[in-house]
mmCIF file of C-alpha atoms and ligand atoms in Angstrom:
data_model
loop_
_atom_site.group_PDB
_atom_site.id
_atom_site.type_symbol
_atom_site.label_atom_id
_atom_site.label_comp_id
_atom_site.label_asym_id
_atom_site.label_seq_id
_atom_site.Cartn_x
_atom_site.Cartn_y
_atom_site.Cartn_z
ATOM 1 C CA MET I 1 -35.236 151.630 -72.900
ATOM 2 C CA HIS I 2 -38.163 153.552 -71.292
ATOM 3 C CA PHE I 3 -42.098 154.865 -72.272
ATOM 4 C CA ASP I 4 -44.194 157.153 -71.281
ATOM 5 C CA ILE I 5 -47.442 156.975 -73.034
ATOM 6 C CA VAL I 6 -49.774 159.741 -72.195
ATOM 7 C CA THR I 7 -53.542 159.371 -72.921
ATOM 8 C CA CYS I 8 -56.749 160.489 -71.533
ATOM 9 C CA LEU I 9 -58.275 156.589 -71.509
ATOM 10 C CA PRO I 10 -55.746 154.744 -70.627
ATOM 11 C CA LYS I 11 -57.926 151.869 -70.422
ATOM 12 C CA LEU I 12 -57.648 151.542 -73.575
ATOM 13 C CA ILE I 13 -53.939 150.505 -74.461
ATOM 14 C CA GLU I 14 -53.004 148.651 -71.290
ATOM 15 C CA SER I 15 -53.976 145.554 -72.288
ATOM 16 C CA PRO I 16 -51.055 144.843 -75.225
ATOM 17 C CA PHE I 17 -48.746 144.770 -72.562
ATOM 18 C CA SER I 18 -49.989 142.641 -70.392
ATOM 19 C CA ASP I 19 -49.143 139.543 -72.545
ATOM 20 C CA SER I 20 -47.012 137.942 -74.639
ATOM 21 C CA ILE I 21 -43.918 139.297 -75.458
ATOM 22 C CA LEU I 22 -44.966 143.334 -74.815
ATOM 23 C CA LYS I 23 -45.140 141.903 -71.182
ATOM 24 C CA ARG I 24 -42.405 139.458 -70.867
ATOM 25 C CA ALA I 25 -40.082 142.116 -72.192
ATOM 26 C CA GLN I 26 -41.510 144.286 -69.092
ATOM 27 C CA LYS I 27 -40.601 141.558 -67.037
ATOM 28 C CA LYS I 28 -37.107 140.740 -68.216
ATOM 29 C CA GLY I 29 -36.607 144.792 -67.713
ATOM 30 C CA LEU I 30 -35.620 145.614 -70.625
ATOM 31 C CA VAL I 31 -38.367 148.223 -71.152
ATOM 32 C CA THR I 32 -40.199 149.701 -69.193
ATOM 33 C CA VAL I 33 -44.510 151.332 -70.123
ATOM 34 C CA ASN I 34 -45.590 153.914 -68.174
ATOM 35 C CA ILE I 35 -48.991 155.123 -69.066
ATOM 36 C CA ILE I 36 -50.236 158.521 -67.388
ATOM 37 C CA ASP I 37 -53.882 159.350 -67.425
ATOM 38 C CA LEU I 38 -53.643 163.039 -68.702
ATOM 39 C CA ARG I 39 -56.526 164.488 -66.192
ATOM 40 C CA ALA I 40 -54.329 163.831 -63.233
ATOM 41 C CA TYR I 41 -53.231 167.140 -65.150
ATOM 42 C CA SER I 42 -56.291 168.905 -65.406
ATOM 43 C CA THR I 43 -57.394 171.870 -63.409
ATOM 44 C CA ASP I 44 -60.442 172.242 -62.767
ATOM 45 C CA LYS I 45 -63.188 169.403 -60.453
ATOM 46 C CA HIS I 46 -64.357 167.983 -63.016
ATOM 47 C CA LYS I 47 -61.437 167.006 -65.119
ATOM 48 C CA SER I 48 -61.813 168.057 -67.783
ATOM 49 C CA ILE I 49 -59.276 167.901 -70.885
ATOM 50 C CA ASP I 50 -60.791 168.974 -73.496
ATOM 51 C CA ASP I 51 -63.611 172.250 -74.645
ATOM 52 C CA TYR I 52 -64.651 173.206 -77.840
ATOM 53 C CA ALA I 53 -62.685 174.631 -80.467
ATOM 54 C CA PHE I 54 -62.528 178.603 -81.115
ATOM 55 C CA GLY I 55 -63.628 179.541 -84.382
ATOM 56 C CA GLY I 56 -66.964 176.598 -83.913
ATOM 57 C CA GLY I 57 -67.709 173.800 -85.738
ATOM 58 C CA ALA I 58 -67.962 170.155 -84.902
ATOM 59 C CA GLY I 59 -65.159 168.105 -82.081
ATOM 60 C CA MET I 60 -64.062 169.139 -79.157
ATOM 61 C CA VAL I 61 -60.254 170.264 -79.278
ATOM 62 C CA MET I 62 -57.210 168.474 -76.461
ATOM 63 C CA MET I 63 -56.647 171.662 -74.288
ATOM 64 C CA ILE I 64 -52.732 172.598 -74.098
ATOM 65 C CA GLU I 65 -53.180 173.505 -70.310
ATOM 66 C CA PRO I 66 -52.755 169.747 -68.498
ATOM 67 C CA ILE I 67 -50.878 168.389 -71.225
ATOM 68 C CA ASP I 68 -47.914 171.402 -71.187
ATOM 69 C CA ARG I 69 -48.211 170.446 -67.057
ATOM 70 C CA CYS I 70 -48.077 166.654 -67.656
ATOM 71 C CA LEU I 71 -44.833 167.034 -70.445
ATOM 72 C CA ALA I 72 -43.386 168.715 -67.884
ATOM 73 C CA ASP I 73 -44.178 166.269 -64.772
ATOM 74 C CA LEU I 74 -42.707 164.035 -66.816
ATOM 75 C CA LYS I 75 -39.091 165.764 -68.318
ATOM 76 C CA SER I 76 -38.440 167.605 -64.668
ATOM 77 C CA LYS I 77 -37.882 163.473 -64.075
ATOM 78 C CA ARG I 78 -35.830 162.110 -67.279
ATOM 79 C CA LYS I 79 -34.375 163.460 -70.294
ATOM 80 C CA TYR I 80 -36.495 162.447 -73.058
ATOM 81 C CA ASP I 81 -34.887 161.309 -76.137
ATOM 82 C CA ASP I 82 -38.094 162.240 -78.653
ATOM 83 C CA ILE I 83 -41.604 163.728 -77.650
ATOM 84 C CA ILE I 84 -44.321 161.631 -80.515
ATOM 85 C CA TYR I 85 -47.899 163.160 -80.959
ATOM 86 C CA MET I 86 -49.434 160.190 -82.609
ATOM 87 C CA SER I 87 -51.237 161.769 -85.760
ATOM 88 C CA PRO I 88 -52.463 160.862 -88.792
ATOM 89 C CA ASP I 89 -50.635 163.509 -90.588
ATOM 90 C CA GLY I 90 -46.952 162.756 -89.098
ATOM 91 C CA GLN I 91 -44.314 160.602 -90.450
ATOM 92 C CA ARG I 92 -45.474 157.287 -91.803
ATOM 93 C CA LEU I 93 -44.152 153.918 -89.416
ATOM 94 C CA THR I 94 -41.863 152.288 -91.187
ATOM 95 C CA GLN I 95 -39.952 149.051 -90.562
ATOM 96 C CA SER I 96 -36.707 152.001 -90.846
ATOM 97 C CA LEU I 97 -38.089 154.323 -88.544
ATOM 98 C CA ALA I 98 -39.054 151.432 -85.710
ATOM 99 C CA ASN I 99 -35.370 150.194 -85.947
ATOM 100 C CA GLU I 100 -33.977 154.388 -85.350
ATOM 101 C CA LEU I 101 -35.954 154.378 -82.809
ATOM 102 C CA SER I 102 -35.496 151.272 -81.212
ATOM 103 C CA LEU I 103 -32.099 153.194 -79.961
ATOM 104 C CA LYS I 104 -33.514 155.835 -78.661
ATOM 105 C CA LYS I 105 -33.391 155.543 -74.297
ATOM 106 C CA ASN I 106 -36.902 157.640 -73.348
ATOM 107 C CA LEU I 107 -39.854 158.353 -75.304
ATOM 108 C CA VAL I 108 -43.079 159.577 -74.578
ATOM 109 C CA LEU I 109 -45.902 158.641 -76.399
ATOM 110 C CA LEU I 110 -48.902 162.055 -76.996
ATOM 111 C CA CYS I 111 -52.511 160.007 -77.364
ATOM 112 C CA GLY I 112 -55.055 162.978 -79.065
ATOM 113 C CA HIS I 113 -58.531 162.182 -78.743
ATOM 114 C CA TYR I 114 -61.388 164.144 -80.623
ATOM 115 C CA LYS I 115 -60.626 165.845 -82.747
ATOM 116 C CA GLY I 116 -56.903 166.127 -81.636
ATOM 117 C CA VAL I 117 -55.076 168.619 -79.764
ATOM 118 C CA ASP I 118 -54.217 172.584 -79.505
ATOM 119 C CA GLU I 119 -52.236 173.648 -82.126
ATOM 120 C CA ARG I 120 -50.008 175.364 -79.704
ATOM 121 C CA VAL I 121 -48.976 171.177 -78.265
ATOM 122 C CA ARG I 122 -47.861 170.674 -81.607
ATOM 123 C CA GLN I 123 -45.814 173.411 -81.961
ATOM 124 C CA HIS I 124 -44.026 173.956 -78.827
ATOM 125 C CA LEU I 125 -44.689 171.300 -76.804
ATOM 126 C CA ILE I 126 -43.564 167.554 -79.079
ATOM 127 C CA THR I 127 -40.645 166.723 -80.701
ATOM 128 C CA ARG I 128 -41.573 164.927 -83.670
ATOM 129 C CA GLU I 129 -45.372 163.596 -84.890
ATOM 130 C CA ILE I 130 -45.470 160.307 -86.338
ATOM 131 C CA SER I 131 -48.163 158.231 -88.128
ATOM 132 C CA ILE I 132 -48.668 154.043 -87.932
ATOM 133 C CA GLY I 133 -51.445 154.961 -91.341
ATOM 134 C CA ASP I 134 -52.953 156.882 -93.888
ATOM 135 C CA TYR I 135 -56.470 156.245 -92.385
ATOM 136 C CA VAL I 136 -58.628 158.444 -89.182
ATOM 137 C CA LEU I 137 -58.442 156.133 -85.952
ATOM 138 C CA SER I 138 -60.803 157.270 -83.028
ATOM 139 C CA GLY I 139 -57.957 158.262 -80.243
ATOM 140 C CA GLY I 140 -54.141 158.395 -80.340
ATOM 141 C CA GLU I 141 -53.824 154.793 -78.058
ATOM 142 C CA LEU I 142 -54.348 151.895 -80.402
ATOM 143 C CA ALA I 143 -51.734 154.112 -82.842
ATOM 144 C CA ALA I 144 -49.367 154.235 -79.938
ATOM 145 C CA ALA I 145 -49.735 150.302 -79.311
ATOM 146 C CA VAL I 146 -48.628 149.544 -82.662
ATOM 147 C CA LEU I 147 -45.669 151.778 -82.812
ATOM 148 C CA ALA I 148 -44.257 150.156 -79.085
ATOM 149 C CA ASP I 149 -44.577 146.867 -80.259
ATOM 150 C CA ALA I 150 -42.892 147.168 -83.440
ATOM 151 C CA VAL I 151 -40.311 148.580 -80.916
ATOM 152 C CA ILE I 152 -39.878 147.133 -78.687
ATOM 153 C CA ARG I 153 -39.908 143.360 -80.424
ATOM 154 C CA LEU I 154 -36.373 144.962 -82.156
ATOM 155 C CA VAL I 155 -35.292 145.555 -78.607
ATOM 156 C CA PRO I 156 -32.190 143.582 -78.064
ATOM 157 C CA GLY I 157 -33.143 140.570 -76.084
ATOM 158 C CA VAL I 158 -36.500 140.915 -76.500
ATOM 159 C CA LEU I 159 -37.710 138.645 -79.441
ATOM 160 C CA SER I 160 -35.292 134.637 -78.728
ATOM 161 C CA ASP I 161 -33.419 133.206 -81.383
ATOM 162 C CA GLU I 162 -35.824 131.695 -83.750
ATOM 163 C CA THR I 163 -38.047 134.443 -83.609
ATOM 164 C CA SER I 164 -35.660 136.641 -84.725
ATOM 165 C CA ALA I 165 -36.690 139.666 -85.661
ATOM 166 C CA LEU I 166 -33.776 139.751 -88.688
ATOM 167 C CA SER I 167 -35.822 137.798 -90.778
ATOM 168 C CA ASP I 168 -38.927 139.482 -90.681
ATOM 169 C CA SER I 169 -40.240 141.323 -93.420
ATOM 170 C CA PHE I 170 -38.723 144.129 -94.466
ATOM 171 C CA GLN I 171 -36.176 144.088 -92.365
ATOM 172 C CA ASP I 172 -33.708 143.990 -95.573
ATOM 173 C CA ASN I 173 -36.096 145.294 -97.396
ATOM 174 C CA LEU I 174 -38.129 141.986 -98.337
ATOM 175 C CA ILE I 175 -41.035 139.958 -97.490
ATOM 176 C CA ALA I 176 -40.348 136.594 -95.521
ATOM 177 C CA PRO I 177 -40.450 133.304 -96.455
ATOM 178 C CA PRO I 178 -43.414 130.773 -96.045
ATOM 179 C CA VAL I 179 -43.373 129.161 -92.966
ATOM 180 C CA TYR I 180 -44.440 125.370 -91.967
ATOM 181 C CA THR I 181 -44.947 123.403 -89.240
ATOM 182 C CA ARG I 182 -46.191 120.031 -88.109
ATOM 183 C CA PRO I 183 -48.093 118.131 -89.384
ATOM 184 C CA ALA I 184 -45.739 117.710 -93.337
ATOM 185 C CA SER I 185 -48.149 115.970 -95.444
ATOM 186 C CA TYR I 186 -52.601 117.209 -93.979
ATOM 187 C CA LYS I 187 -55.639 116.261 -96.011
ATOM 188 C CA GLY I 188 -52.417 115.962 -98.991
ATOM 189 C CA TRP I 189 -51.253 119.521 -98.762
ATOM 190 C CA GLU I 190 -47.480 118.862 -98.527
ATOM 191 C CA VAL I 191 -44.674 120.795 -97.037
ATOM 192 C CA PRO I 192 -41.954 121.559 -99.570
ATOM 193 C CA PRO I 193 -39.561 118.747 -98.648
ATOM 194 C CA VAL I 194 -36.107 120.699 -99.211
ATOM 195 C CA LEU I 195 -38.314 122.011 -95.931
ATOM 196 C CA ILE I 196 -38.048 118.598 -93.962
ATOM 197 C CA SER I 197 -34.676 117.458 -96.310
ATOM 198 C CA GLY I 198 -31.609 117.947 -93.336
ATOM 199 C CA HIS I 199 -29.564 120.888 -96.061
ATOM 200 C CA GLN I 200 -29.018 123.837 -93.852
ATOM 201 C CA ALA I 201 -28.216 125.170 -96.892
ATOM 202 C CA LYS I 202 -30.038 124.560 -99.257
ATOM 203 C CA ILE I 203 -32.923 125.184 -96.967
ATOM 204 C CA ASP I 204 -31.386 128.653 -96.306
ATOM 205 C CA GLU I 205 -30.766 129.225 -100.513
ATOM 206 C CA TRP I 206 -34.785 128.431 -100.775
ATOM 207 C CA ARG I 207 -36.384 130.546 -98.010
ATOM 208 C CA HIS I 208 -33.991 133.410 -99.364
ATOM 209 C CA GLU I 209 -34.997 132.768 -103.049
ATOM 210 C CA GLN I 210 -39.054 132.319 -101.808
ATOM 211 C CA SER I 211 -38.642 136.221 -100.302
ATOM 212 C CA VAL I 212 -36.981 136.998 -103.272
ATOM 213 C CA GLU I 213 -40.080 136.055 -105.491
ATOM 214 C CA ARG I 214 -42.261 137.052 -102.506
ATOM 215 C CA THR I 215 -41.307 140.404 -103.226
ATOM 216 C CA GLN I 216 -41.467 140.750 -106.349
ATOM 217 C CA LYS I 217 -45.130 139.403 -106.434
ATOM 218 C CA ARG I 218 -46.528 141.599 -103.754
ATOM 219 C CA ARG I 219 -44.268 143.955 -102.938
ATOM 220 C CA PRO I 220 -42.450 145.373 -106.305
ATOM 221 C CA ASP I 221 -41.789 148.813 -105.157
ATOM 222 C CA LEU I 222 -39.994 146.795 -102.231
ATOM 223 C CA LEU I 223 -37.222 145.697 -104.206
ATOM 224 C CA SER I 224 -36.299 149.110 -105.951
ATOM 225 C CA ASN I 225 -35.313 151.037 -102.717
ATOM 226 C CA VAL I 226 -32.266 149.414 -102.269
HETATM 227 N N1 LIG B 1 -58.897 165.394 -86.461
HETATM 228 C C1 LIG B 1 -57.729 164.881 -87.413
HETATM 229 C C2 LIG B 1 -57.637 163.362 -86.398
HETATM 230 C C3 LIG B 1 -58.382 162.890 -85.357
HETATM 231 S S1 LIG B 1 -58.556 161.765 -84.865
HETATM 232 C C4 LIG B 1 -57.381 164.885 -88.374
HETATM 233 O O1 LIG B 1 -58.134 165.167 -89.224
HETATM 234 O O2 LIG B 1 -55.677 165.146 -88.444
HETATM 235 C C5 LIG B 1 -57.813 161.642 -83.465
HETATM 236 C C6 LIG B 1 -56.650 161.187 -82.055
HETATM 237 O O3 LIG B 1 -55.896 159.671 -83.014
HETATM 238 C C7 LIG B 1 -55.243 162.530 -82.911
HETATM 239 O O4 LIG B 1 -55.453 163.305 -82.295
HETATM 240 C C8 LIG B 1 -53.927 161.409 -82.719
HETATM 241 O O5 LIG B 1 -53.555 161.143 -81.493
HETATM 242 C C9 LIG B 1 -55.056 159.761 -83.618
HETATM 243 N N2 LIG B 1 -54.473 159.175 -84.454
HETATM 244 C C10 LIG B 1 -55.652 159.088 -85.833
HETATM 245 N N3 LIG B 1 -55.767 158.366 -86.841
HETATM 246 C C11 LIG B 1 -54.243 157.962 -86.434
HETATM 247 C C12 LIG B 1 -53.106 157.144 -87.073
HETATM 248 N N4 LIG B 1 -52.955 157.129 -88.724
HETATM 249 N N5 LIG B 1 -51.439 157.300 -87.316
HETATM 250 C C13 LIG B 1 -51.465 157.700 -85.207
HETATM 251 N N6 LIG B 1 -52.380 158.628 -84.389
HETATM 252 C C14 LIG B 1 -53.210 158.689 -84.729
#
């Protein structure tokens, strides 16, 4: 799987891909992530990528020309499944959308900044818009990192068996059961005995019951989706 992340602030997005699971996924050759500096496609000597909004008002708007040049360059080298603009009014990112995207081969994530991109970018140059939630960030970089993380951990081979994504929250409309590790007793706070009973069938049953109970308590809305 390959991601091209287009941004005017490459530094903002480098670190999430340089550590832990996302770094290992790239090392294993399962995923490649390319961060592209939009300023390299600017047409003027000041490397500008934004300008004042027509009609006035506060906030700069990202210009269409550098974005068009950048996307044309990318498209000349690869065929993309989707060119995604990160946007607070886009389709909401959920686990099921992450599952769907994890089956794609090549994705572009376009990060906006300031007031966002010229509307004509959204009308003509992208194929899809995704939001990570109903709040406004100052740029699309953190949103792109969230999306890429949620998707990359689902790519087969990225997670080892013991951290399998299948047992995570939302995969089956249930949230994950509680987890414990050593010591079994700490300040008198005990681990549920079943977990140290060695009886796997009972452990699985307990985990499932806990998942259902937690979902009923915390996220009853998920149970009505089944
Ligand atoms: N004026 C816009 C917000 C611009 S925020 C509006 O009111 O809708 C600047 C950039 O941050 C956006 O272009 C987008 O790329 C990114 N962004 C902000 N919030 C986001 C969210 N919830 N999900 C995804 N991207 C977001």
